[in-house]
Amino acid sequence: MKILLVSVNASYMHTNIAVRDLKNYADKYFENIGEKPLIELAEFTINQPVGQVLRGIASYGADWIQFSTYIWNAEYVTKLLPEIKKVLPDCILGAGGPEFAYGAEKYLSSISDLDFVVFGEGELTFCDMIEKSGGEAKNLLPRLKDIQGLYYRNAQNAVEFSGNRKLIENLDDIPFPYPEILTGEADADHKIYYYESSRGCPFSCAYCLSSVEKRVRFKSLERTCSEIQIFLDHDINLVKFVDRTYNLDEDRYIGIWKYILAHHNGKTMFHFEIEAEYLSQKALSFLQNVPAGVMQFEMGVQSANKKTLAAINRSTNTEELSSKIKGIPRTIHQHLDLIAGLPYEDLESFGRSFDFVMDLRPDALQLGFLKILGGTVMEKYASEHGWKWMESPVYETFSTPYLSFDDIAFLKDIETVTDAYWNKGTFERTMSYVFRFTSPWAFFCSLVEYGRKVNAFSQARKESYWFELISSFIIEEKCQLLEKALDKKLIYDLLRYDFVRAGKKGNFPAWYTHNYSKENHRKLLDENGLLENSRIGFSITEYEEFDYDVSAEKPEERKGHRSLLIRYK
């Protein structure tokens, strides 16, 4: 019997830890009893044509095919499943993961070729299924009712559930998920490797499926550190902890950080999802010693409206949250999350939440839109209180009693300009100056209104376009929000500086005035020891002249002709 575990990822850079855990756990389990089954993994992306993925799956000739599903791949998998049995008519088809698990009845009722859905943790259920199949996939279907943790169809074609299965108590029993790293087959520089050191979440956020399993189980500190060392030894570029809330046990989570800091290889970045409000003073003190390039934090603010936070079962202590985030050193890359579409939050309230987050100056503000997930408290609340949302994945909110569909569309454009002008970091000098005179929310709202007039959001845009848009908005339209700014020429200088810093230019657009002197360029190359090979020196640098010291913290205080040599990597 050949079993194929399939993941369809959002992009090439993602890895799927779920299918690896199933395979590795089963390999270990059956190796101990001397009957190791043939289990293979296949990873694809939602960007590949369905026909290409179908050919890839068919090439394995598997008897049993099982998919890992999430909201981002559910539509793709739903299209793919009926095609598989056309080319592999005798195989059995199953799925697991949060999307199909919490929508099992819907998917089993609508996809006749789907034979079963795994609910909850899959490792023990997967092993039980293999045992009860007796090594023959065709024997499995009549025995599904005897295997806990499954949705299946009974003899009358009605969907039934076999009952909840017990959880794995000791997470150390789960093998390291990436044997390909150990064998040197990993793509260390281009893939994100997800890592799990705990399961469960003690919080009760109304919109989140993680709150369903409140009991938290941990891998031991010793085991976690030994696996971290594997990532370090093999120079993996980015490791993302998928623990729903990393900072729960102070001794443990600081212990992991201490190990990373003591053994860091100068390359690997570790990503953690943090509840910042619950960071201890001991943790904040430790973080002061973390250099750049070691850790990045994702922290969910979601809203600054206390009534909203109470409605979704989150802490309302925004003062404590703000204080803790400000206590995290800037050497740690910080992503802060907001969710649009929550209870009691209209555009005015959301604007205050937006400025609350931007006042903390995150490296990125991730603006998400409420997804009404089946099985969450929010699903019932939204149904009873007038929310409208997409009926198919990704279940995103269309409107609420507080936000119209047009309001949501406006926030989509706010998301676009936030990403372009803040999250990418390309406009860092310009935005830092602009936001000293106006709130980020007010500025981006005005920019969106202007952008809509000039059809800025009708298609995907290159980085150069966003420079052109903001240049015309600030300089030509004379943005009223910036009337208090000391000198529009300074903003123009900062904009030119951001543009030229962003990368070597083959030519300069119409809005940009390039103040260039080849003689002065050569002189600065000489002063910086880059003239030995003048061709290379010129190719990796740019020369520009400004009316202000654009690199100063307060450039308005340092007016005067400045010649700068910008060096590119």
GROMACS .gro file of N, CA and C in nm, residues 37-169:
model
  399
   37PRO      N    1   0.510   0.139   0.679
   37PRO     CA    2   0.439   0.151   0.551
   37PRO      C    3   0.516   0.245   0.457
   38LEU      N    4   0.476   0.244   0.331
   38LEU     CA    5   0.536   0.334   0.232
   38LEU      C    6   0.454   0.463   0.229
   39ILE      N    7   0.512   0.569   0.284
   39ILE     CA    8   0.444   0.699   0.289
   39ILE      C    9   0.532   0.801   0.218
   40GLU      N   10   0.476   0.874   0.124
   40GLU     CA   11   0.551   0.976   0.051
   40GLU      C   12   0.482   1.112   0.066
   41LEU      N   13   0.560   1.217   0.045
   41LEU     CA   14   0.510   1.354   0.051
   41LEU      C   15   0.516   1.418  -0.086
   42ALA      N   16   0.417   1.502  -0.116
   42ALA     CA   17   0.418   1.580  -0.239
   42ALA      C   18   0.372   1.722  -0.205
   43GLU      N   19   0.453   1.820  -0.242
   43GLU     CA   20   0.418   1.960  -0.217
   43GLU      C   21   0.405   2.035  -0.348
   44PHE      N   22   0.296   2.109  -0.360
   44PHE     CA   23   0.270   2.191  -0.477
   44PHE      C   24   0.232   2.332  -0.429
   45THR      N   25   0.195   2.419  -0.522
   45THR     CA   26   0.148   2.553  -0.482
   45THR      C   27   0.018   2.584  -0.555
   46ILE      N   28  -0.058   2.677  -0.500
   46ILE     CA   29  -0.185   2.717  -0.562
   46ILE      C   30  -0.163   2.795  -0.690
   47ASN      N   31  -0.037   2.831  -0.720
   47ASN     CA   32  -0.007   2.904  -0.842
   47ASN      C   33   0.016   2.810  -0.961
   48GLN      N   34   0.022   2.681  -0.936
   48GLN     CA   35   0.041   2.585  -1.044
   48GLN      C   36  -0.093   2.548  -1.108
   49PRO      N   37  -0.096   2.524  -1.238
   49PRO     CA   38  -0.220   2.479  -1.302
   49PRO      C   39  -0.268   2.346  -1.241
   50VAL      N   40  -0.398   2.331  -1.229
   50VAL     CA   41  -0.454   2.209  -1.170
   50VAL      C   42  -0.408   2.085  -1.246
   51GLY      N   43  -0.402   2.096  -1.377
   51GLY     CA   44  -0.360   1.982  -1.457
   51GLY      C   45  -0.217   1.939  -1.426
   52GLN      N   46  -0.131   2.035  -1.403
   52GLN     CA   47   0.008   2.005  -1.369
   52GLN      C   48   0.017   1.934  -1.235
   53VAL      N   49  -0.059   1.982  -1.137
   53VAL     CA   50  -0.059   1.920  -1.005
   53VAL      C   51  -0.119   1.779  -1.013
   54LEU      N   52  -0.225   1.764  -1.092
   54LEU     CA   53  -0.287   1.634  -1.108
   54LEU      C   54  -0.188   1.532  -1.166
   55ARG      N   55  -0.112   1.574  -1.265
   55ARG     CA   56  -0.011   1.484  -1.323
   55ARG      C   57   0.094   1.447  -1.219
   56GLY      N   58   0.132   1.546  -1.138
   56GLY     CA   59   0.231   1.520  -1.034
   56GLY      C   60   0.181   1.418  -0.933
   57ILE      N   61   0.056   1.433  -0.890
   57ILE     CA   62  -0.003   1.338  -0.794
   57ILE      C   63  -0.015   1.200  -0.856
   58ALA      N   64  -0.063   1.195  -0.979
   58ALA     CA   65  -0.085   1.066  -1.045
   58ALA      C   66   0.046   0.989  -1.063
   59SER      N   67   0.157   1.061  -1.077
   59SER     CA   68   0.285   0.995  -1.101
   59SER      C   69   0.328   0.907  -0.984
   60TYR      N   70   0.275   0.932  -0.865
   60TYR     CA   71   0.310   0.850  -0.749
   60TYR      C   72   0.236   0.716  -0.748
   61GLY      N   73   0.125   0.709  -0.819
   61GLY     CA   74   0.048   0.585  -0.823
   61GLY      C   75   0.002   0.540  -0.685
   62ALA      N   76  -0.041   0.633  -0.601
   62ALA     CA   77  -0.075   0.600  -0.463
   62ALA      C   78  -0.212   0.534  -0.453
   63ASP      N   79  -0.225   0.451  -0.349
   63ASP     CA   80  -0.354   0.387  -0.319
   63ASP      C   81  -0.440   0.472  -0.225
   64TRP      N   82  -0.373   0.561  -0.153
   64TRP     CA   83  -0.440   0.642  -0.050
   64TRP      C   84  -0.377   0.781  -0.058
   65ILE      N   85  -0.460   0.883  -0.083
   65ILE     CA   86  -0.410   1.020  -0.098
   65ILE      C   87  -0.483   1.108   0.003
   66GLN      N   88  -0.406   1.185   0.076
   66GLN     CA   89  -0.463   1.267   0.184
   66GLN      C   90  -0.407   1.408   0.177
   67PHE      N   91  -0.496   1.507   0.184
   67PHE     CA   92  -0.459   1.647   0.167
   67PHE      C   93  -0.458   1.723   0.301
   68SER      N   94  -0.370   1.821   0.310
   68SER     CA   95  -0.368   1.916   0.421
   68SER      C   96  -0.437   2.044   0.373
   69THR      N   97  -0.542   2.087   0.444
   69THR     CA   98  -0.625   2.198   0.392
   69THR      C   99  -0.632   2.316   0.489
   70TYR      N  100  -0.636   2.434   0.429
   70TYR     CA  101  -0.647   2.561   0.500
   70TYR      C  102  -0.735   2.652   0.416
   71ILE      N  103  -0.769   2.768   0.467
   71ILE     CA  104  -0.858   2.856   0.390
   71ILE      C  105  -0.793   2.901   0.260
   72TRP      N  106  -0.659   2.908   0.256
   72TRP     CA  107  -0.596   2.959   0.135
   72TRP      C  108  -0.585   2.855   0.024
   73ASN      N  109  -0.602   2.726   0.056
   73ASN     CA  110  -0.592   2.625  -0.051
   73ASN      C  111  -0.720   2.544  -0.069
   74ALA      N  112  -0.823   2.573   0.010
   74ALA     CA  113  -0.945   2.491   0.008
   74ALA      C  114  -1.013   2.494  -0.128
   75GLU      N  115  -1.023   2.610  -0.189
   75GLU     CA  116  -1.089   2.620  -0.320
   75GLU      C  117  -1.012   2.539  -0.423
   76TYR      N  118  -0.880   2.547  -0.417
   76TYR     CA  119  -0.796   2.473  -0.511
   76TYR      C  120  -0.813   2.322  -0.492
   77VAL      N  121  -0.806   2.278  -0.366
   77VAL     CA  122  -0.819   2.135  -0.337
   77VAL      C  123  -0.957   2.084  -0.377
   78THR      N  124  -1.059   2.166  -0.355
   78THR     CA  125  -1.196   2.128  -0.391
   78THR      C  126  -1.208   2.102  -0.542
   79LYS      N  127  -1.140   2.183  -0.621
   79LYS     CA  128  -1.140   2.162  -0.767
   79LYS      C  129  -1.060   2.038  -0.806
   80LEU      N  130  -0.955   2.011  -0.731
   80LEU     CA  131  -0.863   1.903  -0.765
   80LEU      C  132  -0.918   1.764  -0.731
   81LEU      N  133  -0.986   1.752  -0.618
   81LEU     CA  134  -1.027   1.620  -0.568
   81LEU      C  135  -1.108   1.539  -0.670
   82PRO      N  136  -1.211   1.595  -0.735
   82PRO     CA  137  -1.290   1.512  -0.829
   82PRO      C  138  -1.209   1.465  -0.949
   83GLU      N  139  -1.102   1.538  -0.983
   83GLU     CA  140  -1.022   1.499  -1.099
   83GLU      C  141  -0.933   1.379  -1.069
   84ILE      N  142  -0.896   1.362  -0.942
   84ILE     CA  143  -0.800   1.256  -0.908
   84ILE      C  144  -0.856   1.119  -0.937
   85LYS      N  145  -0.983   1.098  -0.901
   85LYS     CA  146  -1.038   0.964  -0.922
   85LYS      C  147  -1.066   0.933  -1.069
   86LYS      N  148  -1.058   1.035  -1.154
   86LYS     CA  149  -1.071   1.008  -1.297
   86LYS      C  150  -0.945   0.939  -1.351
   87VAL      N  151  -0.833   0.968  -1.285
   87VAL     CA  152  -0.706   0.909  -1.331
   87VAL      C  153  -0.658   0.799  -1.236
   88LEU      N  154  -0.705   0.800  -1.112
   88LEU     CA  155  -0.672   0.697  -1.013
   88LEU      C  156  -0.803   0.647  -0.951
   89PRO      N  157  -0.884   0.576  -1.027
   89PRO     CA  158  -1.021   0.543  -0.981
   89PRO      C  159  -1.027   0.454  -0.858
   90ASP      N  160  -0.921   0.382  -0.827
   90ASP     CA  161  -0.926   0.289  -0.715
   90ASP      C  162  -0.866   0.344  -0.586
   91CYS      N  163  -0.814   0.466  -0.590
   91CYS     CA  164  -0.753   0.522  -0.469
   91CYS      C  165  -0.860   0.573  -0.374
   92ILE      N  166  -0.825   0.582  -0.246
   92ILE     CA  167  -0.916   0.646  -0.151
   92ILE      C  168  -0.863   0.787  -0.125
   93LEU      N  169  -0.955   0.882  -0.103
   93LEU     CA  170  -0.919   1.023  -0.087
   93LEU      C  171  -0.964   1.074   0.048
   94GLY      N  172  -0.873   1.142   0.117
   94GLY     CA  173  -0.905   1.203   0.246
   94GLY      C  174  -0.845   1.340   0.258
   95ALA      N  175  -0.883   1.409   0.364
   95ALA     CA  176  -0.831   1.543   0.390
   95ALA      C  177  -0.831   1.568   0.540
   96GLY      N  178  -0.744   1.657   0.582
   96GLY     CA  179  -0.740   1.702   0.720
   96GLY      C  180  -0.705   1.849   0.721
   97GLY      N  181  -0.671   1.900   0.837
   97GLY     CA  182  -0.642   2.043   0.848
   97GLY      C  183  -0.765   2.121   0.888
   98PRO      N  184  -0.746   2.244   0.935
   98PRO     CA  185  -0.857   2.320   0.995
   98PRO      C  186  -0.973   2.349   0.901
   99GLU      N  187  -0.947   2.371   0.774
   99GLU     CA  188  -1.057   2.408   0.685
   99GLU      C  189  -1.154   2.294   0.660
  100PHE      N  190  -1.105   2.179   0.616
  100PHE     CA  191  -1.195   2.067   0.591
  100PHE      C  192  -1.246   2.008   0.723
  101ALA      N  193  -1.165   2.011   0.827
  101ALA     CA  194  -1.207   1.952   0.955
  101ALA      C  195  -1.330   2.022   1.011
  102TYR      N  196  -1.328   2.156   1.011
  102TYR     CA  197  -1.441   2.229   1.068
  102TYR      C  198  -1.555   2.249   0.968
  103GLY      N  199  -1.532   2.207   0.843
  103GLY     CA  200  -1.640   2.210   0.743
  103GLY      C  201  -1.663   2.072   0.686
  104ALA      N  202  -1.639   1.969   0.767
  104ALA     CA  203  -1.640   1.832   0.717
  104ALA      C  204  -1.774   1.793   0.654
  105GLU      N  205  -1.882   1.828   0.718
  105GLU     CA  206  -2.012   1.788   0.664
  105GLU      C  207  -2.036   1.854   0.529
  106LYS      N  208  -1.999   1.981   0.518
  106LYS     CA  209  -2.016   2.052   0.391
  106LYS      C  210  -1.934   1.987   0.280
  107TYR      N  211  -1.808   1.959   0.309
  107TYR     CA  212  -1.720   1.908   0.205
  107TYR      C  213  -1.754   1.763   0.167
  108LEU      N  214  -1.787   1.681   0.266
  108LEU     CA  215  -1.824   1.543   0.235
  108LEU      C  216  -1.956   1.537   0.158
  109SER      N  217  -2.044   1.632   0.186
  109SER     CA  218  -2.175   1.633   0.118
  109SER      C  219  -2.162   1.683  -0.026
  110SER      N  220  -2.067   1.773  -0.050
  110SER     CA  221  -2.057   1.835  -0.183
  110SER      C  222  -1.953   1.769  -0.273
  111ILE      N  223  -1.859   1.692  -0.216
  111ILE     CA  224  -1.755   1.628  -0.296
  111ILE      C  225  -1.770   1.477  -0.281
  112SER      N  226  -1.836   1.415  -0.377
  112SER     CA  227  -1.868   1.272  -0.365
  112SER      C  228  -1.743   1.184  -0.367
  113ASP      N  229  -1.634   1.233  -0.425
  113ASP     CA  230  -1.512   1.153  -0.432
  113ASP      C  231  -1.429   1.160  -0.304
  114LEU      N  232  -1.465   1.247  -0.213
  114LEU     CA  233  -1.394   1.257  -0.086
  114LEU      C  234  -1.445   1.149   0.010
  115ASP      N  235  -1.357   1.064   0.058
  115ASP     CA  236  -1.399   0.949   0.138
  115ASP      C  237  -1.403   0.976   0.288
  116PHE      N  238  -1.314   1.061   0.339
  116PHE     CA  239  -1.312   1.088   0.483
  116PHE      C  240  -1.243   1.221   0.510
  117VAL      N  241  -1.269   1.275   0.629
  117VAL     CA  242  -1.203   1.397   0.677
  117VAL      C  243  -1.154   1.371   0.818
  118VAL      N  244  -1.028   1.402   0.843
  118VAL     CA  245  -0.969   1.388   0.976
  118VAL      C  246  -0.999   1.514   1.057
  119PHE      N  247  -1.047   1.496   1.179
  119PHE     CA  248  -1.077   1.608   1.267
  119PHE      C  249  -0.975   1.614   1.380
  120GLY      N  250  -0.916   1.732   1.402
  120GLY     CA  251  -0.822   1.750   1.512
  120GLY      C  252  -0.682   1.702   1.477
  121GLU      N  253  -0.602   1.676   1.580
  121GLU     CA  254  -0.466   1.628   1.558
  121GLU      C  255  -0.469   1.498   1.479
  122GLY      N  256  -0.381   1.486   1.381
  122GLY     CA  257  -0.393   1.374   1.290
  122GLY      C  258  -0.300   1.258   1.312
  123GLU      N  259  -0.194   1.274   1.393
  123GLU     CA  260  -0.092   1.169   1.399
  123GLU      C  261  -0.146   1.035   1.447
  124LEU      N  262  -0.216   1.035   1.559
  124LEU     CA  263  -0.267   0.910   1.616
  124LEU      C  264  -0.376   0.849   1.528
  125THR      N  265  -0.460   0.936   1.473
  125THR     CA  266  -0.566   0.889   1.384
  125THR      C  267  -0.507   0.825   1.259
  126PHE      N  268  -0.404   0.888   1.203
  126PHE     CA  269  -0.338   0.837   1.083
  126PHE      C  270  -0.280   0.698   1.108
  127CYS      N  271  -0.213   0.682   1.220
  127CYS     CA  272  -0.155   0.551   1.254
  127CYS      C  273  -0.264   0.445   1.273
  128ASP      N  274  -0.372   0.484   1.338
  128ASP     CA  275  -0.484   0.391   1.360
  128ASP      C  276  -0.544   0.347   1.227
  129MET      N  277  -0.558   0.442   1.135
  129MET     CA  278  -0.612   0.409   1.003
  129MET      C  279  -0.522   0.310   0.929
  130ILE      N  280  -0.391   0.334   0.937
  130ILE     CA  281  -0.298   0.243   0.868
  130ILE      C  282  -0.308   0.102   0.927
  131GLU      N  283  -0.317   0.094   1.061
  131GLU     CA  284  -0.327  -0.038   1.125
  131GLU      C  285  -0.454  -0.110   1.084
  132LYS      N  286  -0.565  -0.037   1.085
  132LYS     CA  287  -0.694  -0.103   1.057
  132LYS      C  288  -0.710  -0.136   0.909
  133SER      N  289  -0.629  -0.072   0.823
  133SER     CA  290  -0.637  -0.106   0.680
  133SER      C  291  -0.575  -0.242   0.652
  134GLY      N  292  -0.488  -0.287   0.744
  134GLY     CA  293  -0.422  -0.416   0.723
  134GLY      C  294  -0.331  -0.417   0.602
  135GLY      N  295  -0.284  -0.299   0.563
  135GLY     CA  296  -0.194  -0.292   0.448
  135GLY      C  297  -0.263  -0.285   0.314
  136GLU      N  298  -0.398  -0.275   0.315
  136GLU     CA  299  -0.475  -0.266   0.191
  136GLU      C  300  -0.569  -0.146   0.201
  137ALA      N  301  -0.549  -0.046   0.118
  137ALA     CA  302  -0.631   0.075   0.125
  137ALA      C  303  -0.779   0.044   0.108
  138LYS      N  304  -0.811  -0.052   0.023
  138LYS     CA  305  -0.952  -0.083  -0.003
  138LYS      C  306  -1.023  -0.138   0.120
  139ASN      N  307  -0.945  -0.186   0.217
  139ASN     CA  308  -1.007  -0.238   0.340
  139ASN      C  309  -1.045  -0.127   0.438
  140LEU      N  310  -0.999  -0.005   0.412
  140LEU     CA  311  -1.014   0.102   0.510
  140LEU      C  312  -1.157   0.155   0.518
  141LEU      N  313  -1.221   0.175   0.405
  141LEU     CA  314  -1.350   0.244   0.404
  141LEU      C  315  -1.455   0.179   0.494
  142PRO      N  316  -1.471   0.046   0.494
  142PRO     CA  317  -1.572  -0.014   0.581
  142PRO      C  318  -1.539  -0.001   0.730
  143ARG      N  319  -1.415   0.034   0.762
  143ARG     CA  320  -1.372   0.040   0.902
  143ARG      C  321  -1.358   0.181   0.957
  144LEU      N  322  -1.395   0.282   0.878
  144LEU     CA  323  -1.380   0.421   0.922
  144LEU      C  324  -1.459   0.448   1.050
  145LYS      N  325  -1.575   0.383   1.064
  145LYS     CA  326  -1.660   0.409   1.180
  145LYS      C  327  -1.595   0.365   1.311
  146ASP      N  328  -1.496   0.278   1.301
  146ASP     CA  329  -1.429   0.226   1.420
  146ASP      C  330  -1.303   0.304   1.456
  147ILE      N  331  -1.277   0.413   1.384
  147ILE     CA  332  -1.154   0.490   1.404
  147ILE      C  333  -1.191   0.629   1.454
  148GLN      N  334  -1.155   0.661   1.574
  148GLN     CA  335  -1.189   0.792   1.631
  148GLN      C  336  -1.118   0.904   1.555
  149GLY      N  337  -1.186   1.021   1.548
  149GLY     CA  338  -1.126   1.139   1.486
  149GLY      C  339  -1.157   1.153   1.339
  150LEU      N  340  -1.264   1.087   1.291
  150LEU     CA  341  -1.295   1.091   1.148
  150LEU      C  342  -1.441   1.129   1.123
  151TYR      N  343  -1.460   1.205   1.016
  151TYR     CA  344  -1.592   1.222   0.954
  151TYR      C  345  -1.594   1.133   0.831
  152TYR      N  346  -1.707   1.065   0.808
  152TYR     CA  347  -1.718   0.971   0.697
  152TYR      C  348  -1.866   0.958   0.659
  153ARG      N  349  -1.893   0.888   0.550
  153ARG     CA  350  -2.032   0.860   0.513
  153ARG      C  351  -2.070   0.719   0.556
  154ASN      N  352  -2.190   0.706   0.611
  154ASN     CA  353  -2.237   0.573   0.652
  154ASN      C  354  -2.304   0.502   0.534
  155ALA      N  355  -2.360   0.389   0.560
  155ALA     CA  356  -2.421   0.309   0.453
  155ALA      C  357  -2.536   0.380   0.385
  156GLN      N  358  -2.600   0.472   0.456
  156GLN     CA  359  -2.711   0.549   0.399
  156GLN      C  360  -2.662   0.679   0.335
  157ASN      N  361  -2.530   0.694   0.323
  157ASN     CA  362  -2.466   0.810   0.261
  157ASN      C  363  -2.480   0.938   0.343
  158ALA      N  364  -2.511   0.923   0.471
  158ALA     CA  365  -2.518   1.039   0.561
  158ALA      C  366  -2.382   1.055   0.629
  159VAL      N  367  -2.345   1.181   0.656
  159VAL     CA  368  -2.216   1.209   0.719
  159VAL      C  369  -2.223   1.183   0.868
  160GLU      N  370  -2.129   1.106   0.920
  160GLU     CA  371  -2.121   1.078   1.063
  160GLU      C  372  -1.982   1.111   1.115
  161PHE      N  373  -1.975   1.127   1.248
  161PHE     CA  374  -1.848   1.155   1.315
  161PHE      C  375  -1.819   1.042   1.413
  162SER      N  376  -1.699   0.990   1.408
  162SER     CA  377  -1.664   0.874   1.490
  162SER      C  378  -1.626   0.910   1.633
  163GLY      N  379  -1.620   1.039   1.665
  163GLY     CA  380  -1.588   1.081   1.801
  163GLY      C  381  -1.448   1.139   1.812
  164ASN      N  382  -1.429   1.223   1.914
  164ASN     CA  383  -1.299   1.287   1.934
  164ASN      C  384  -1.194   1.187   1.978
  165ARG      N  385  -1.074   1.212   1.934
  165ARG     CA  386  -0.961   1.127   1.971
  165ARG      C  387  -0.878   1.201   2.077
  166LYS      N  388  -0.817   1.124   2.165
  166LYS     CA  389  -0.730   1.183   2.265
  166LYS      C  390  -0.612   1.253   2.199
  167LEU      N  391  -0.556   1.352   2.267
  167LEU     CA  392  -0.444   1.430   2.216
  167LEU      C  393  -0.312   1.363   2.251
  168ILE      N  394  -0.208   1.396   2.176
  168ILE     CA  395  -0.074   1.350   2.210
  168ILE      C  396  -0.027   1.427   2.334
  169GLU      N  397   0.001   1.357   2.439
  169GLU     CA  398   0.038   1.423   2.564
  169GLU      C  399   0.182   1.472   2.564
   0.00000   0.00000   0.00000
